[in-house]
Amino acid sequence: MNWAVIGWVALGVLIGAVIGFFVSKKLFEKQIKDNPPITESMIRAMYGQMWRKPSEAQIRQIMKSMQQ
């Protein structure tokens, strides 16, 4: 096999990996912007809409379950 062919293939793979990295990074940032992660204040607001006062233990339990 010709070394030039191997070089071009390696260059193509490298360029594809770099482009793929930046495209996936951009898509991930867009997803985070459109759908931000849930916060403790959001959990408190949801409980408030259900006319309930959550305890700190309940909030910590929900936050822990969301991280899994």
Short mmCIF file of C-alpha atoms in Angstrom, two decimals:
data_model
loop_
_atom_site.label_atom_id
_atom_site.label_comp_id
_atom_site.label_asym_id
_atom_site.label_seq_id
_atom_site.Cartn_x
_atom_site.Cartn_y
_atom_site.Cartn_z
CA MET A 1 0.00 0.00 0.00
CA ASN A 2 1.24 3.43 -0.87
CA TRP A 3 2.32 5.69 2.04
CA ALA A 4 0.51 8.64 0.45
CA VAL A 5 -2.80 6.78 0.66
CA ILE A 6 -2.20 5.94 4.33
CA GLY A 7 -1.33 9.59 5.00
CA TRP A 8 -4.48 10.87 3.31
CA VAL A 9 -6.66 8.38 5.18
CA ALA A 10 -5.05 9.35 8.50
CA LEU A 11 -5.53 13.04 7.69
CA GLY A 12 -9.19 12.43 6.80
CA VAL A 13 -9.78 10.56 10.05
CA LEU A 14 -8.10 13.32 12.04
CA ILE A 15 -10.12 16.08 10.35
CA GLY A 16 -13.33 14.07 10.83
CA ALA A 17 -12.59 13.61 14.53
CA VAL A 18 -11.95 17.34 15.03
CA ILE A 19 -15.12 18.32 13.16
CA GLY A 20 -17.14 15.70 15.06
CA PHE A 21 -15.84 17.00 18.38
CA PHE A 22 -16.86 20.59 17.68
CA VAL A 23 -20.26 19.63 16.25
CA SER A 24 -21.08 17.43 19.25
CA LYS A 25 -19.88 20.16 21.65
CA LYS A 26 -22.13 22.71 19.96
CA LEU A 27 -25.14 20.36 20.07
CA PHE A 28 -24.51 19.58 23.75
CA GLU A 29 -24.32 23.28 24.64
CA LYS A 30 -27.57 23.91 22.74
CA GLN A 31 -29.31 21.09 24.63
CA ILE A 32 -28.15 22.46 27.99
CA LYS A 33 -29.34 25.95 27.03
CA ASP A 34 -32.76 24.71 25.85
CA ASN A 35 -33.23 22.24 28.74
CA PRO A 36 -31.33 23.44 31.80
CA PRO A 37 -30.70 20.95 34.59
CA ILE A 38 -33.21 20.97 37.44
CA THR A 39 -32.33 23.01 40.53
CA GLU A 40 -33.49 22.98 44.13
CA SER A 41 -35.59 26.09 43.56
CA MET A 42 -37.39 24.34 40.70
CA ILE A 43 -38.19 21.40 43.00
CA ARG A 44 -39.51 23.80 45.64
CA ALA A 45 -41.68 25.48 42.99
CA MET A 46 -43.10 22.12 41.88
CA TYR A 47 -43.97 21.24 45.47
CA GLY A 48 -45.52 24.68 45.88
CA GLN A 49 -47.77 24.07 42.88
CA MET A 50 -48.99 20.91 44.62
CA TRP A 51 -49.71 22.97 47.78
CA ARG A 52 -47.03 21.15 49.76
CA LYS A 53 -44.05 22.38 51.75
CA PRO A 54 -41.08 20.08 51.06
CA SER A 55 -38.57 19.21 53.73
CA GLU A 56 -34.85 19.55 53.04
CA ALA A 57 -34.58 15.75 53.17
CA GLN A 58 -37.13 15.43 50.35
CA ILE A 59 -35.31 18.00 48.25
CA ARG A 60 -31.94 16.29 48.80
CA GLN A 61 -33.50 12.91 47.97
CA ILE A 62 -34.91 14.23 44.68
CA MET A 63 -31.61 15.92 43.77
CA LYS A 64 -29.73 12.70 44.51
CA SER A 65 -32.14 10.65 42.39
CA MET A 66 -31.76 13.13 39.50
CA GLN A 67 -27.97 12.75 39.53
CA GLN A 68 -28.14 8.99 38.99
#
